[in-house]
Short mmCIF file of C-alpha atoms and ligand atoms in Angstrom, two decimals:
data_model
loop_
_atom_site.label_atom_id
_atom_site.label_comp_id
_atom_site.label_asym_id
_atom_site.label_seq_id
_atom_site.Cartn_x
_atom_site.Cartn_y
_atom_site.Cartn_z
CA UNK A 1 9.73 -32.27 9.34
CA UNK A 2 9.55 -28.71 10.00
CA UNK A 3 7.59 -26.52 7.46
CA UNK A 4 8.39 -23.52 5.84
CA UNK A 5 6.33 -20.51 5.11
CA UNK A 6 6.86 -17.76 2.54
CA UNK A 7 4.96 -15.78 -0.05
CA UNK A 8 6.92 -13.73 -3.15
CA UNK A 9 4.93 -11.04 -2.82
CA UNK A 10 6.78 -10.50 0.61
CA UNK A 11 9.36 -9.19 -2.31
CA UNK A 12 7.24 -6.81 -3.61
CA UNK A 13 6.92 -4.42 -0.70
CA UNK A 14 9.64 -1.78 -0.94
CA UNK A 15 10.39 1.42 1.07
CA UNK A 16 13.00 3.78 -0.02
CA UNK A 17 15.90 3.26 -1.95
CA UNK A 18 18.75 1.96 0.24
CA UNK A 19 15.86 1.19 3.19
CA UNK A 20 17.89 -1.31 5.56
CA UNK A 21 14.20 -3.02 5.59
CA UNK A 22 14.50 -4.20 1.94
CA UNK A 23 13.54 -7.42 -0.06
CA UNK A 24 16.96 -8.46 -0.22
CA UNK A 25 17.24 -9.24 3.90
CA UNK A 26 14.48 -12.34 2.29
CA UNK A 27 16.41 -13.28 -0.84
CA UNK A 28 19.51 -13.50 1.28
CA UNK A 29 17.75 -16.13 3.43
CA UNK A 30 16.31 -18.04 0.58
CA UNK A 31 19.26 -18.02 -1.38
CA UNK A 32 21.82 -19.29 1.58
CA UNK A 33 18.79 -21.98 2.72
CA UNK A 34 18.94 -23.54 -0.80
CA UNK A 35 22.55 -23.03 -1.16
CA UNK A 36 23.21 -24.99 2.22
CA UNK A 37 20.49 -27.79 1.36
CA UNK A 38 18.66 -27.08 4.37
CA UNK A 39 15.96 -26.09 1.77
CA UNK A 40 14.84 -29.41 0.89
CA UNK A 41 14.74 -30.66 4.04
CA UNK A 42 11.51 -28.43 4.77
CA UNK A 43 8.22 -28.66 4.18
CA UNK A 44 7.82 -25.82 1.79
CA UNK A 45 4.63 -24.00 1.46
CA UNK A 46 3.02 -20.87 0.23
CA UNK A 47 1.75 -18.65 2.30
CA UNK A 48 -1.73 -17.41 1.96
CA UNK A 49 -2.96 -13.87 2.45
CA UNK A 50 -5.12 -13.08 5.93
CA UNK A 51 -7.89 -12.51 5.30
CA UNK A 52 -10.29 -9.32 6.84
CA UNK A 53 -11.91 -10.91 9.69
CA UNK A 54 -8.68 -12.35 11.09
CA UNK A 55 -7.06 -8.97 10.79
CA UNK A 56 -10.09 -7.51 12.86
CA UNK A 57 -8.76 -9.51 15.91
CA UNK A 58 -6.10 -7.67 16.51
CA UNK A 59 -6.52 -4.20 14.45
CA UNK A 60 -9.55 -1.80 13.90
CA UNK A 61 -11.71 -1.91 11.22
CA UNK A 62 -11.25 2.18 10.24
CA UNK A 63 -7.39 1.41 10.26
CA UNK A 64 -7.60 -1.00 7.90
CA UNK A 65 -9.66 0.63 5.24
CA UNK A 66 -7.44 3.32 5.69
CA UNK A 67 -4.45 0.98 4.42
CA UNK A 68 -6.35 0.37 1.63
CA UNK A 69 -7.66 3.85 0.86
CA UNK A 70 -4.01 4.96 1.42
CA UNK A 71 -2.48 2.75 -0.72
CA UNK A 72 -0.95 4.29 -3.85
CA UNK A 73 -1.01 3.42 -7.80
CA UNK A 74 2.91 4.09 -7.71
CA UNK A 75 5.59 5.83 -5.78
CA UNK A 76 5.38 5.29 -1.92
CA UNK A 77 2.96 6.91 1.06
CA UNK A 78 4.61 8.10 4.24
CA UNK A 79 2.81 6.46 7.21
CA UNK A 80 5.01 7.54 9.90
CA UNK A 81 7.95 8.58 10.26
CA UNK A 82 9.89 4.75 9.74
CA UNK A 83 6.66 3.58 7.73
CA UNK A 84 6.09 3.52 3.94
CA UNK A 85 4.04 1.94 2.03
CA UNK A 86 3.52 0.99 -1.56
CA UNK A 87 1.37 -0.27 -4.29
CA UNK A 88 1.82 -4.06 -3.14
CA UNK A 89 2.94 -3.59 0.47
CA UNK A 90 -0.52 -4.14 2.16
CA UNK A 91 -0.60 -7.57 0.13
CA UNK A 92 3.17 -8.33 1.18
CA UNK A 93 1.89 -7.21 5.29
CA UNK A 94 -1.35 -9.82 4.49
CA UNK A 95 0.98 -12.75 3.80
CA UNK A 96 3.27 -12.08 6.46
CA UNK A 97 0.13 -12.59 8.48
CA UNK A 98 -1.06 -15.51 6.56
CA UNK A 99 1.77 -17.13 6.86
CA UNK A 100 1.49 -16.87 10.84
CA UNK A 101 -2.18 -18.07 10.77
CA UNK A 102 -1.30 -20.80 8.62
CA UNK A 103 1.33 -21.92 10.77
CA UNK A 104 -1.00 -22.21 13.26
CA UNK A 105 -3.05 -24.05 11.61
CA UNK A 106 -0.15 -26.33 10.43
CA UNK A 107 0.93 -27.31 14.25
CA UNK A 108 -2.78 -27.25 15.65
CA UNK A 109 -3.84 -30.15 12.89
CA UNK A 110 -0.25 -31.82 13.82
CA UNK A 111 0.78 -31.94 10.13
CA UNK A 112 4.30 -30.60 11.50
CA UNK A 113 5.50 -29.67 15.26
CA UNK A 114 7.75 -26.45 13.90
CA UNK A 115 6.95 -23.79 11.50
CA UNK A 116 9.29 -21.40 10.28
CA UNK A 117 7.65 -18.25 8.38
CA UNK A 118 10.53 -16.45 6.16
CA UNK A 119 8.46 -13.16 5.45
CA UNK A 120 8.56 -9.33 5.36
CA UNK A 121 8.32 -6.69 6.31
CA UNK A 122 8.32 -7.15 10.22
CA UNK A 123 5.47 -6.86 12.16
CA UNK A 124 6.13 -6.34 16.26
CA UNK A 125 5.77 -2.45 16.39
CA UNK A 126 1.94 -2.05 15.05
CA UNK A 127 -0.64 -1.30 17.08
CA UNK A 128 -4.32 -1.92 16.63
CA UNK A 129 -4.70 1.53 14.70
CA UNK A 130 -1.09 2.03 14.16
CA UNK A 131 1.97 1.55 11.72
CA UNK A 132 5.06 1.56 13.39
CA UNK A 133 8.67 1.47 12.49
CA UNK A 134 8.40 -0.72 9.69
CA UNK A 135 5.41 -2.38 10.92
CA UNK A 136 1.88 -2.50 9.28
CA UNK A 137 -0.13 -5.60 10.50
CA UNK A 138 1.18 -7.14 13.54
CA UNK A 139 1.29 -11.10 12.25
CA UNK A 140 2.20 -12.76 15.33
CA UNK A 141 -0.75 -10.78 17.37
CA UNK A 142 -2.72 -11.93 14.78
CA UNK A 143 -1.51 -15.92 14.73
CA UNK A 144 -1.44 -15.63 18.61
CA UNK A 145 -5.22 -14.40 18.50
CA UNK A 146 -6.02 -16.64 16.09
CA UNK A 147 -4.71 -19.54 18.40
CA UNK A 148 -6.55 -18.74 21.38
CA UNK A 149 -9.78 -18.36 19.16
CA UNK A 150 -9.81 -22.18 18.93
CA UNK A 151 -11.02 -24.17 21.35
CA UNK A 152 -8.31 -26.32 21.92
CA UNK A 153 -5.92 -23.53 23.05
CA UNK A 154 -6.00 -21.44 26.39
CA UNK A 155 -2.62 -19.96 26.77
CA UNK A 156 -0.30 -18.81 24.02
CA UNK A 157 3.16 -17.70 24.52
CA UNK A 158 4.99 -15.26 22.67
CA UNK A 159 8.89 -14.93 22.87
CA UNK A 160 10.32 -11.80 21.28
CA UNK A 161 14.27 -11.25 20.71
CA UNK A 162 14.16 -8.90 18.05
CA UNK A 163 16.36 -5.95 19.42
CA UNK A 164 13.63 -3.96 19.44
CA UNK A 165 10.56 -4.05 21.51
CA UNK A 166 7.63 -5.80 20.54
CA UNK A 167 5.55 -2.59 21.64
CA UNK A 168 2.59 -3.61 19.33
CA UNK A 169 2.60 -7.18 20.85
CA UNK A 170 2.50 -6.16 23.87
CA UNK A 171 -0.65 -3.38 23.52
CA UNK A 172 -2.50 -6.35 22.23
CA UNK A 173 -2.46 -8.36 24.82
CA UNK A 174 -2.15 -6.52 27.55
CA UNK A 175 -5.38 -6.51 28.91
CA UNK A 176 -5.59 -10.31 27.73
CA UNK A 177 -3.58 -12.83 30.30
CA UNK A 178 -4.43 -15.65 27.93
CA UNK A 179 -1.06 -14.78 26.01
CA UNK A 180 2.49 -14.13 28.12
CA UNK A 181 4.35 -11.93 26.06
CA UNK A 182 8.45 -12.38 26.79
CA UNK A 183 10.19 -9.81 24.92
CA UNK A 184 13.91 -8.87 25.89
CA UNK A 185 15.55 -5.82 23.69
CA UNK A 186 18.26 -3.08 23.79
CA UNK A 187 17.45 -0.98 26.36
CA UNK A 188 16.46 2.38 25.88
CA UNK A 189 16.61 1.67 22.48
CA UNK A 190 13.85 2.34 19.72
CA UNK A 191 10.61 2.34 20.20
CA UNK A 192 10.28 4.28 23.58
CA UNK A 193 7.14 3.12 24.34
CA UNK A 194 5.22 0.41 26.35
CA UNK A 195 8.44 -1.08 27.82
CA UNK A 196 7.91 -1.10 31.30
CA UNK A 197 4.55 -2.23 31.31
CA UNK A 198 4.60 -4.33 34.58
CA UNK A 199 2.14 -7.30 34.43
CA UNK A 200 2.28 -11.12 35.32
CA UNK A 201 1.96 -11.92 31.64
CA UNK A 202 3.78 -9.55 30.27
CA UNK A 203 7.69 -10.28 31.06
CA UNK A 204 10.20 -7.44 29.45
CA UNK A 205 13.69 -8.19 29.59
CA UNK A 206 15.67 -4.67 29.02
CA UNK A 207 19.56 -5.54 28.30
CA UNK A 208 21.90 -2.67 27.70
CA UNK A 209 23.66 -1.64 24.66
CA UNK A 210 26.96 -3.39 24.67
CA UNK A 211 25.48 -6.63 26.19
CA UNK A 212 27.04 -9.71 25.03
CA UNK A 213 25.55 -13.51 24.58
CA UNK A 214 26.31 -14.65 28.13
CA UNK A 215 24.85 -11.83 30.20
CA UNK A 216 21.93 -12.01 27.76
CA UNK A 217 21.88 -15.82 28.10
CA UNK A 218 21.44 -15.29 32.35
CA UNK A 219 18.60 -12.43 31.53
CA UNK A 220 16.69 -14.54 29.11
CA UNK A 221 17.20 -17.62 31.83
CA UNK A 222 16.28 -15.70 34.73
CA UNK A 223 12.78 -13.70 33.45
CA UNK A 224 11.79 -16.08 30.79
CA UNK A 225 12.05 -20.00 32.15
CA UNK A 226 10.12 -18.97 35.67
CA UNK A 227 7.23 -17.82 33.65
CA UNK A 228 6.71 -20.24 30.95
CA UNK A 229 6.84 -22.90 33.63
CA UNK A 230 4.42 -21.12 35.48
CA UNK A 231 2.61 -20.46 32.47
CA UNK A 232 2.41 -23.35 30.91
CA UNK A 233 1.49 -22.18 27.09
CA UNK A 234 0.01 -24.63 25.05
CA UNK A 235 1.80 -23.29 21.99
CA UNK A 236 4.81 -21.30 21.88
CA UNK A 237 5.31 -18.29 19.15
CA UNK A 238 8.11 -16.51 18.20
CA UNK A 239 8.85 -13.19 17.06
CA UNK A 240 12.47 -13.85 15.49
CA UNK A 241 14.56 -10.70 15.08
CA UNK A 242 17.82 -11.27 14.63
CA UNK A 243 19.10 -7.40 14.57
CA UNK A 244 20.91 -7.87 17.89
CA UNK A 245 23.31 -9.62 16.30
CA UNK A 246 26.70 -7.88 16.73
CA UNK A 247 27.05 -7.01 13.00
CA UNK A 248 23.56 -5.64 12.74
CA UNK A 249 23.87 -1.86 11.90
CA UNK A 250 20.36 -1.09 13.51
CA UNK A 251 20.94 -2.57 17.08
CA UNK A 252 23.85 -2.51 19.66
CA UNK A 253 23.34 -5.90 21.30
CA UNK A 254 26.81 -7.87 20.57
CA UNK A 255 25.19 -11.37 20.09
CA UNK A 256 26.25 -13.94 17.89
CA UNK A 257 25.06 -16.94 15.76
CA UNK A 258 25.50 -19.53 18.98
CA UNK A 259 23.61 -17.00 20.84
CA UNK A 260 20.33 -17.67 18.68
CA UNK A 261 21.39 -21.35 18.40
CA UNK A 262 21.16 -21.50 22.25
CA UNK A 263 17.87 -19.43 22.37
CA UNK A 264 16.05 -21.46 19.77
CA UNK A 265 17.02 -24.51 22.10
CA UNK A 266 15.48 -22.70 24.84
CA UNK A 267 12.44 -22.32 22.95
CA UNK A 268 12.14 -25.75 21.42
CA UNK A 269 12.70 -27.33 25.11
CA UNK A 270 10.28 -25.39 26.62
CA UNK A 271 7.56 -26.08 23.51
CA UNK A 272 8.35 -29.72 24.15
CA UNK A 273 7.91 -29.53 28.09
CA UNK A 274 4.94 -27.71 27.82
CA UNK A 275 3.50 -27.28 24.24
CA UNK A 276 3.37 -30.51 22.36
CA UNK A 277 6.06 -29.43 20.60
CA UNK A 278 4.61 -26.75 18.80
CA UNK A 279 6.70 -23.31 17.78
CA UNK A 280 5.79 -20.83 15.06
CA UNK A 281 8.32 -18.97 14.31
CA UNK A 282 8.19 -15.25 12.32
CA UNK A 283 10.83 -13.14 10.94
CA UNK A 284 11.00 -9.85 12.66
CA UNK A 285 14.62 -7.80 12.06
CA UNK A 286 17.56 -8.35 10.77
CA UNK A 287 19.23 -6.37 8.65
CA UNK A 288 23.28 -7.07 8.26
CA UNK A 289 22.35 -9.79 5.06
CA UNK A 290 25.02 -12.22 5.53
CA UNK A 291 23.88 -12.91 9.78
CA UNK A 292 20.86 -12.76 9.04
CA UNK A 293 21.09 -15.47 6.61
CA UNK A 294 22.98 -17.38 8.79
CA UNK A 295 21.02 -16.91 11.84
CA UNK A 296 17.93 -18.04 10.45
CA UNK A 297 19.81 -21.22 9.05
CA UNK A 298 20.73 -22.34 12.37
CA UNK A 299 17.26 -21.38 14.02
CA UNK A 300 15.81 -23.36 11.12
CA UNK A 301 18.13 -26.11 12.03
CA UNK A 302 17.21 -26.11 16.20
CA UNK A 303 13.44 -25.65 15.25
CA UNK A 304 14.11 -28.89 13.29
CA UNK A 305 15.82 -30.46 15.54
ZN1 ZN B 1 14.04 -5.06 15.28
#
């Protein structure tokens, strides 16, 4: 069975009105994974909050207490320029990144091979002392660091597809070859930083606006399958965005929903060649409702498989 990871107050974090990063992109999901019945096929579980010292792997002590200090009674505090933040948003950022060290947890006892964390907001773009386009606490740094903390686990790998750049990802690890960060994105495309960073372990593929499913298909091929088999990652996470889907209004990438079917089959194969088996999944982007929902159905459904 594969499990399922998700906290309501994910639904509590809220930027402006109209913000294209909004709690409906998780109540869409939700709503079509009951609706289809793929719901109870999952083992559903609640998410717990990370706590402090799991935070402090990946971000710096005097930027957290400023998230706290920060955070407001009501109304909404401008981070940075793409950033807000509310009275419950730190909590909704602390279960995103629960829900990734749980998962970890989840495939490292062997309760379940595939975890699937349905959470918000995204967490890719922040640093260690950094929020970052929608991004407060980076969850799948955090899960990844978390991993390699145990002494069972090595080498981590972390496969990115969000349309964006997993800039915060990478700054993480990139002094730290334990993890291989694969990210491919649109191409200069948001966020302008950290994307030719030119390592063994840290693989970026750039595609260009306008790129379809089969020339991103031969990119993802090419860069990514030469260095997980080289690799060799004893547990595979992924940072699922599915904004480069063709209807998504906040990337240009013209994939579609067999495009993340075949992707999530690359991923599962290569977990199972390499890994044991074992994926954790997080939502990244995604922001056109009705793909979205649909994407993550059918990534639920290859995880599963
Ligand atoms: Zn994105």
């Amino acid at each position: 069975m594969t499990a399922l990871l998700t906290n309501m107050l994910c639904l509590e974090h809220q930027m402006m009105p109209r913000h294209p990063e909004r709690p409906a992109r998780l109540t869409a999901v939700l709503e079509h994974l009951g609706a289809t019945g793929l719901m109870a096929e999952l083992d559903v579980r609640e998410a717990p909050l990370a706590e402090r010292q799991a935070l402090l792997r990946v971000h710096d002590a005097a930027y957290l207490d400023a998230l706290e200090r920060l955070t407001p009674q009501q109304g909404l505090v401008q981070l940075e320029p793409d950033t807000f933040m509310g009275r419950r948003s730190l909590l909704a950022a602390r279960a995103v990144a629960g829900a990734a060290l749980a998962g970890v947890d989840v495939v490292l006892d062997g309760a379940e091979r595939r975890v699937f964390c349905a959470v918000r907001p995204p967490g890719h773009h922040a640093e260690e002392s950094a929020a970052m386009g929608f991004c407060l606490l980076n969850g799948i740094a955090v899960a990844a660091t978390h991993a390699l903390s145990q002494p069972v686990i090595d080498r981590v790998a972390i496969l990115d597809f969000d349309v964006h750049h997993g800039n915060g990802t990478v700054a993480a690890f990139m002094d730290n070859p334990a993890a291989l960060v694969c990210s491919c994105f649109q191409f200069p495309h948001y966020p302008y930083r950290l994307q030719d960073v030119d390592r063994p372990h840290i693989v970026n593929t750039p595609l260009p606006a306008g790129t379809k499913g089969a020339a991103f298909r031969r990119a993802v091929e090419r860069d990514w399958l030469p260095a997980l088999d080289a690799f060799q990652p004893q547990l595979i996470l992924v940072s699922a965005g599915f904004d480069a889907h063709a209807a998504d209004p906040l990337g240009e990438l013209l994939l579609d929903e067999d495009d993340f079917r075949w992707v999530t089959q690359l991923v599962v194969a290569a977990a199972k060649q390499h890994a044991g088996g074992r994926v954790v999944s997080v939502l990244e982007g995604g922001y056109d409702l009705a793909a979205l929902a649909r994407c993550v159905h059918i990534h639920i459904e290859e995880l599963a498989a």
